[in-house]
Amino acid sequence: MATNTQEQQSQAARHQEVGHKSLLQTDDLYQYILETSVYPREPQPMKELRELTAKHPWNLMTTSADEGQFLNMLLKLINAKNTMEIGVYTGYSLLATALALPHDGKILAMDINRKNYELGLPVIQKAGVAHKIEFKEGPAMPVLDELLQDEKNHGSYDLIFVDADKDNYLNYHKRLIELVKVGGLIGYDNTLWNGSVVAPADAPLRKYVRYYRDFVMELNKALAVDPRIEICMLPVGDGITLCRRLK
């Protein structure tokens, strides 16, 4: 009995670790979702990239498999053709997007680390979708400001996915709301920040979790009262908030 109790406590502790990719109550329930509906339908290139990324020391940064599946279906549902991604890492969510877009679809992808992107690039190339991607290395803000200078870019994006520096999410939002089309979507990742958004003030959090939590919470409050959008916060992965532009 004591052994079972200790094992349950150990599993609970692992489930609460920073970077866990599920906000569900148990690992078993999350594993059920993955094994029942995600992994059996995961395209081979995405599986290959997921397994490749799992060996990388920063693998906690990757988009979870269930979120990748969600993005892939969402893009198809809205018939997206012109998209943007801020924060790429090895490209799992980028590949999910590229596979969902039509042959002439486009993705403007930005990340400060080309080396990570190039780790997944051979898989993307093998999947036959690299031609859809325009990758820019460096901070996204100057690129966004440059895009805004040309009126033809205003309201030109069907979907924009953001999984980058949380302390800039509000700055991104001020710009992206002008670039996404009316009726288009902006998706902000990690908006539940491993559940830390409801943690007590004295909770033992890692430094970076505590630091970025305030920015995530500030974003969530701002999105909730922004009259230009309607929102839906989903407990998929580490939390994703979808914003549909109204005007």
mmCIF file of C-alpha atoms in Angstrom:
data_model
loop_
_atom_site.group_PDB
_atom_site.id
_atom_site.type_symbol
_atom_site.label_atom_id
_atom_site.label_comp_id
_atom_site.label_asym_id
_atom_site.label_seq_id
_atom_site.Cartn_x
_atom_site.Cartn_y
_atom_site.Cartn_z
ATOM 1 C CA MET A 1 0.000 0.000 0.000
ATOM 2 C CA ALA A 2 2.810 2.374 0.939
ATOM 3 C CA THR A 3 4.552 1.597 -2.338
ATOM 4 C CA ASN A 4 1.427 2.444 -4.352
ATOM 5 C CA THR A 5 0.979 5.692 -2.432
ATOM 6 C CA GLN A 6 4.584 6.675 -3.022
ATOM 7 C CA GLU A 7 4.255 5.900 -6.735
ATOM 8 C CA GLN A 8 1.096 8.011 -7.001
ATOM 9 C CA GLN A 9 2.828 10.890 -5.227
ATOM 10 C CA SER A 10 5.819 10.551 -7.554
ATOM 11 C CA GLN A 11 3.574 10.621 -10.623
ATOM 12 C CA ALA A 12 1.742 13.665 -9.279
ATOM 13 C CA ALA A 13 5.052 15.463 -8.730
ATOM 14 C CA ARG A 14 6.194 14.702 -12.283
ATOM 15 C CA HIS A 15 2.870 15.908 -13.646
ATOM 16 C CA GLN A 16 3.343 19.262 -11.905
ATOM 17 C CA GLU A 17 6.848 19.797 -13.249
ATOM 18 C CA VAL A 18 7.496 22.987 -15.182
ATOM 19 C CA GLY A 19 7.250 22.414 -18.897
ATOM 20 C CA HIS A 20 4.712 19.604 -18.711
ATOM 21 C CA LYS A 21 2.773 19.743 -21.956
ATOM 22 C CA SER A 22 -0.626 18.886 -20.524
ATOM 23 C CA LEU A 23 -2.903 20.673 -18.079
ATOM 24 C CA LEU A 24 -5.093 17.598 -17.633
ATOM 25 C CA GLN A 25 -5.474 16.043 -14.203
ATOM 26 C CA THR A 26 -3.406 12.945 -14.902
ATOM 27 C CA ASP A 27 -0.663 11.808 -17.230
ATOM 28 C CA ASP A 28 -2.705 8.696 -17.997
ATOM 29 C CA LEU A 29 -5.569 10.769 -19.386
ATOM 30 C CA TYR A 30 -3.199 12.813 -21.541
ATOM 31 C CA GLN A 31 -1.499 9.645 -22.765
ATOM 32 C CA TYR A 32 -4.915 8.250 -23.683
ATOM 33 C CA ILE A 33 -5.586 11.294 -25.886
ATOM 34 C CA LEU A 34 -2.202 10.997 -27.563
ATOM 35 C CA GLU A 35 -2.411 7.266 -28.196
ATOM 36 C CA THR A 36 -6.081 7.262 -29.224
ATOM 37 C CA SER A 37 -6.443 10.267 -31.489
ATOM 38 C CA VAL A 38 -3.107 12.039 -31.968
ATOM 39 C CA TYR A 39 -0.304 9.570 -32.658
ATOM 40 C CA PRO A 40 -2.349 7.250 -34.926
ATOM 41 C CA ARG A 41 -3.208 10.212 -37.206
ATOM 42 C CA GLU A 42 0.066 12.124 -36.917
ATOM 43 C CA PRO A 43 1.670 12.576 -40.368
ATOM 44 C CA GLN A 44 4.960 10.709 -40.664
ATOM 45 C CA PRO A 45 7.035 13.901 -41.142
ATOM 46 C CA MET A 46 5.583 15.376 -37.927
ATOM 47 C CA LYS A 47 6.329 12.168 -36.045
ATOM 48 C CA GLU A 48 9.891 12.210 -37.356
ATOM 49 C CA LEU A 49 10.394 15.844 -36.341
ATOM 50 C CA ARG A 50 8.799 15.282 -32.927
ATOM 51 C CA GLU A 51 11.155 12.387 -32.210
ATOM 52 C CA LEU A 52 14.128 14.368 -33.487
ATOM 53 C CA THR A 53 13.221 17.350 -31.299
ATOM 54 C CA ALA A 54 12.805 15.123 -28.232
ATOM 55 C CA LYS A 55 16.582 14.550 -28.305
ATOM 56 C CA HIS A 56 17.326 18.281 -28.218
ATOM 57 C CA PRO A 57 18.291 19.750 -24.810
ATOM 58 C CA TRP A 58 15.626 22.458 -25.118
ATOM 59 C CA ASN A 59 12.842 20.079 -26.140
ATOM 60 C CA LEU A 60 10.392 21.615 -23.646
ATOM 61 C CA MET A 61 10.090 24.536 -26.059
ATOM 62 C CA THR A 62 8.395 22.462 -28.733
ATOM 63 C CA THR A 63 4.694 22.517 -29.528
ATOM 64 C CA SER A 64 2.939 19.468 -28.109
ATOM 65 C CA ALA A 65 1.629 16.820 -30.510
ATOM 66 C CA ASP A 66 -2.020 17.436 -29.616
ATOM 67 C CA GLU A 67 -1.604 21.169 -30.198
ATOM 68 C CA GLY A 68 0.069 20.474 -33.523
ATOM 69 C CA GLN A 69 -2.924 18.364 -34.524
ATOM 70 C CA PHE A 70 -5.274 21.140 -33.389
ATOM 71 C CA LEU A 71 -3.452 23.812 -35.420
ATOM 72 C CA ASN A 72 -3.388 21.591 -38.492
ATOM 73 C CA MET A 73 -7.155 21.096 -38.390
ATOM 74 C CA LEU A 74 -7.869 24.732 -37.523
ATOM 75 C CA LEU A 75 -5.939 25.940 -40.563
ATOM 76 C CA LYS A 76 -7.938 23.634 -42.805
ATOM 77 C CA LEU A 77 -11.243 24.709 -41.256
ATOM 78 C CA ILE A 78 -10.607 28.380 -42.034
ATOM 79 C CA ASN A 79 -9.051 27.632 -45.456
ATOM 80 C CA ALA A 80 -5.918 29.537 -44.492
ATOM 81 C CA LYS A 81 -3.477 30.422 -47.230
ATOM 82 C CA ASN A 82 -1.305 33.267 -45.919
ATOM 83 C CA THR A 83 0.041 32.778 -42.387
ATOM 84 C CA MET A 84 2.726 33.929 -39.988
ATOM 85 C CA GLU A 85 4.574 32.233 -37.156
ATOM 86 C CA ILE A 86 6.596 34.043 -34.499
ATOM 87 C CA GLY A 87 8.820 31.592 -32.659
ATOM 88 C CA VAL A 88 9.762 28.501 -34.643
ATOM 89 C CA TYR A 89 12.274 26.426 -32.624
ATOM 90 C CA THR A 90 12.796 23.196 -34.636
ATOM 91 C CA GLY A 91 9.611 23.743 -36.633
ATOM 92 C CA TYR A 92 7.027 21.242 -35.358
ATOM 93 C CA SER A 93 4.130 23.726 -35.407
ATOM 94 C CA LEU A 94 5.571 25.208 -38.598
ATOM 95 C CA LEU A 95 5.443 21.792 -40.254
ATOM 96 C CA ALA A 96 1.890 21.262 -38.986
ATOM 97 C CA THR A 97 0.976 24.558 -40.652
ATOM 98 C CA ALA A 98 2.813 23.883 -43.899
ATOM 99 C CA LEU A 99 1.149 20.497 -44.288
ATOM 100 C CA ALA A 100 -2.282 22.091 -43.821
ATOM 101 C CA LEU A 101 -1.846 24.899 -46.341
ATOM 102 C CA PRO A 102 -2.516 24.502 -50.064
ATOM 103 C CA HIS A 103 0.449 24.115 -52.431
ATOM 104 C CA ASP A 104 0.639 27.868 -52.990
ATOM 105 C CA GLY A 105 0.182 28.712 -49.301
ATOM 106 C CA LYS A 106 2.723 30.933 -47.568
ATOM 107 C CA ILE A 107 4.192 31.142 -44.055
ATOM 108 C CA LEU A 108 6.345 34.014 -42.854
ATOM 109 C CA ALA A 109 8.335 32.370 -40.041
ATOM 110 C CA MET A 110 10.554 34.249 -37.603
ATOM 111 C CA ASP A 111 12.939 33.085 -34.904
ATOM 112 C CA ILE A 112 16.128 34.391 -33.320
ATOM 113 C CA ASN A 113 17.873 31.023 -33.741
ATOM 114 C CA ARG A 114 18.355 29.697 -37.265
ATOM 115 C CA LYS A 115 20.361 26.735 -35.985
ATOM 116 C CA ASN A 116 17.307 25.238 -34.275
ATOM 117 C CA TYR A 117 15.205 25.778 -37.389
ATOM 118 C CA GLU A 118 17.821 24.094 -39.552
ATOM 119 C CA LEU A 119 17.716 21.075 -37.263
ATOM 120 C CA GLY A 120 14.190 20.359 -38.461
ATOM 121 C CA LEU A 121 14.573 21.750 -41.980
ATOM 122 C CA PRO A 122 15.624 18.453 -43.620
ATOM 123 C CA VAL A 123 12.384 16.864 -42.391
ATOM 124 C CA ILE A 124 10.374 19.811 -43.723
ATOM 125 C CA GLN A 125 12.161 19.575 -47.064
ATOM 126 C CA LYS A 126 11.568 15.839 -47.264
ATOM 127 C CA ALA A 127 7.870 16.475 -46.632
ATOM 128 C CA GLY A 128 7.819 18.657 -49.749
ATOM 129 C CA VAL A 129 6.548 21.830 -48.051
ATOM 130 C CA ALA A 130 9.708 23.927 -47.598
ATOM 131 C CA HIS A 131 8.728 26.120 -50.560
ATOM 132 C CA LYS A 132 5.832 27.513 -48.526
ATOM 133 C CA ILE A 133 8.137 28.908 -45.827
ATOM 134 C CA GLU A 134 9.972 32.229 -45.771
ATOM 135 C CA PHE A 135 12.242 32.110 -42.726
ATOM 136 C CA LYS A 136 13.687 35.266 -41.204
ATOM 137 C CA GLU A 137 16.299 35.063 -38.463
ATOM 138 C CA GLY A 138 16.235 37.733 -35.779
ATOM 139 C CA PRO A 139 13.736 39.618 -33.595
ATOM 140 C CA ALA A 140 10.221 39.750 -35.011
ATOM 141 C CA MET A 141 9.403 43.316 -33.995
ATOM 142 C CA PRO A 142 11.445 45.098 -36.722
ATOM 143 C CA VAL A 143 9.949 42.767 -39.329
ATOM 144 C CA LEU A 144 6.419 43.543 -38.145
ATOM 145 C CA ASP A 145 7.098 47.276 -38.146
ATOM 146 C CA GLU A 146 8.402 47.036 -41.689
ATOM 147 C CA LEU A 147 5.328 45.085 -42.805
ATOM 148 C CA LEU A 148 3.055 47.716 -41.309
ATOM 149 C CA GLN A 149 4.664 50.435 -43.397
ATOM 150 C CA ASP A 150 3.099 48.899 -46.504
ATOM 151 C CA GLU A 151 -0.693 49.180 -46.589
ATOM 152 C CA LYS A 152 -1.038 46.053 -48.703
ATOM 153 C CA ASN A 153 0.086 43.964 -45.709
ATOM 154 C CA HIS A 154 -2.687 45.290 -43.495
ATOM 155 C CA GLY A 155 -5.366 42.623 -43.016
ATOM 156 C CA SER A 156 -3.499 40.189 -45.255
ATOM 157 C CA TYR A 157 -2.901 37.250 -42.893
ATOM 158 C CA ASP A 158 -5.420 34.486 -42.312
ATOM 159 C CA LEU A 159 -3.772 33.104 -39.176
ATOM 160 C CA ILE A 160 -0.822 34.177 -37.033
ATOM 161 C CA PHE A 161 0.647 31.836 -34.410
ATOM 162 C CA VAL A 162 2.822 33.262 -31.624
ATOM 163 C CA ASP A 163 5.040 31.081 -29.444
ATOM 164 C CA ALA A 164 7.940 33.344 -28.576
ATOM 165 C CA ASP A 165 9.135 35.799 -25.915
ATOM 166 C CA LYS A 166 6.236 36.233 -23.514
ATOM 167 C CA ASP A 167 7.400 39.675 -22.386
ATOM 168 C CA ASN A 168 6.688 40.925 -25.910
ATOM 169 C CA TYR A 169 3.277 39.329 -26.434
ATOM 170 C CA LEU A 170 1.413 42.600 -25.880
ATOM 171 C CA ASN A 171 3.803 44.435 -28.197
ATOM 172 C CA TYR A 172 3.186 41.774 -30.822
ATOM 173 C CA HIS A 173 -0.563 42.066 -30.355
ATOM 174 C CA LYS A 174 -0.520 45.820 -31.021
ATOM 175 C CA ARG A 175 0.992 45.098 -34.419
ATOM 176 C CA LEU A 176 -0.583 41.780 -35.341
ATOM 177 C CA ILE A 177 -4.129 43.071 -34.927
ATOM 178 C CA GLU A 178 -3.430 45.313 -37.933
ATOM 179 C CA LEU A 179 -1.872 42.534 -40.012
ATOM 180 C CA VAL A 180 -4.469 39.789 -39.523
ATOM 181 C CA LYS A 181 -7.581 40.073 -41.659
ATOM 182 C CA VAL A 182 -11.029 40.771 -40.241
ATOM 183 C CA GLY A 183 -12.335 37.317 -39.405
ATOM 184 C CA GLY A 184 -8.777 35.973 -39.211
ATOM 185 C CA LEU A 185 -7.131 34.413 -36.174
ATOM 186 C CA ILE A 186 -4.190 35.124 -33.901
ATOM 187 C CA GLY A 187 -3.135 32.259 -31.653
ATOM 188 C CA TYR A 188 -1.070 32.982 -28.544
ATOM 189 C CA ASP A 189 0.628 29.927 -27.063
ATOM 190 C CA ASN A 190 1.421 29.241 -23.374
ATOM 191 C CA THR A 191 -1.366 31.457 -22.038
ATOM 192 C CA LEU A 192 -1.859 29.192 -19.029
ATOM 193 C CA TRP A 193 1.924 29.005 -18.470
ATOM 194 C CA ASN A 194 2.021 25.528 -16.930
ATOM 195 C CA GLY A 195 -0.862 26.455 -14.640
ATOM 196 C CA SER A 196 1.235 29.087 -12.867
ATOM 197 C CA VAL A 197 -1.358 31.791 -13.663
ATOM 198 C CA VAL A 198 -3.369 30.543 -10.672
ATOM 199 C CA ALA A 199 -0.411 29.725 -8.406
ATOM 200 C CA PRO A 200 -0.299 31.477 -4.994
ATOM 201 C CA ALA A 201 2.042 34.439 -4.695
ATOM 202 C CA ASP A 202 4.409 32.422 -2.501
ATOM 203 C CA ALA A 203 4.377 29.303 -4.688
ATOM 204 C CA PRO A 204 7.837 27.805 -5.347
ATOM 205 C CA LEU A 205 8.251 28.603 -9.042
ATOM 206 C CA ARG A 206 11.371 28.575 -11.141
ATOM 207 C CA LYS A 207 12.745 32.038 -11.845
ATOM 208 C CA TYR A 208 11.827 32.167 -15.527
ATOM 209 C CA VAL A 209 8.341 30.828 -14.826
ATOM 210 C CA ARG A 210 7.705 33.492 -12.211
ATOM 211 C CA TYR A 211 9.174 36.233 -14.413
ATOM 212 C CA TYR A 212 7.130 35.441 -17.520
ATOM 213 C CA ARG A 213 3.965 34.617 -15.583
ATOM 214 C CA ASP A 214 3.281 38.305 -14.976
ATOM 215 C CA PHE A 215 3.549 39.064 -18.696
ATOM 216 C CA VAL A 216 1.254 36.163 -19.582
ATOM 217 C CA MET A 217 -1.317 37.307 -17.045
ATOM 218 C CA GLU A 218 -1.089 40.875 -18.346
ATOM 219 C CA LEU A 219 -1.734 39.614 -21.872
ATOM 220 C CA ASN A 220 -4.708 37.529 -20.761
ATOM 221 C CA LYS A 221 -6.287 40.523 -19.040
ATOM 222 C CA ALA A 222 -5.726 42.753 -22.065
ATOM 223 C CA LEU A 223 -7.178 40.247 -24.542
ATOM 224 C CA ALA A 224 -10.252 39.761 -22.370
ATOM 225 C CA VAL A 225 -11.255 43.422 -22.753
ATOM 226 C CA ASP A 226 -10.028 44.137 -26.288
ATOM 227 C CA PRO A 227 -13.159 45.155 -28.262
ATOM 228 C CA ARG A 228 -11.470 44.432 -31.595
ATOM 229 C CA ILE A 229 -11.467 40.675 -31.017
ATOM 230 C CA GLU A 230 -13.438 37.784 -29.650
ATOM 231 C CA ILE A 231 -11.413 35.173 -27.798
ATOM 232 C CA CYS A 232 -11.386 31.544 -26.788
ATOM 233 C CA MET A 233 -8.827 30.204 -24.302
ATOM 234 C CA LEU A 234 -8.266 26.473 -24.652
ATOM 235 C CA PRO A 235 -6.426 24.095 -22.272
ATOM 236 C CA VAL A 236 -4.587 22.453 -25.158
ATOM 237 C CA GLY A 237 -0.865 21.958 -24.624
ATOM 238 C CA ASP A 238 0.197 24.743 -22.261
ATOM 239 C CA GLY A 239 -2.877 26.802 -23.058
ATOM 240 C CA ILE A 240 -3.620 28.579 -26.337
ATOM 241 C CA THR A 241 -5.773 31.668 -26.735
ATOM 242 C CA LEU A 242 -7.409 32.213 -30.103
ATOM 243 C CA CYS A 243 -8.310 35.778 -31.048
ATOM 244 C CA ARG A 244 -10.676 36.376 -33.956
ATOM 245 C CA ARG A 245 -10.464 39.899 -35.337
ATOM 246 C CA LEU A 246 -13.831 41.629 -35.440
ATOM 247 C CA LYS A 247 -12.896 45.005 -36.858
#
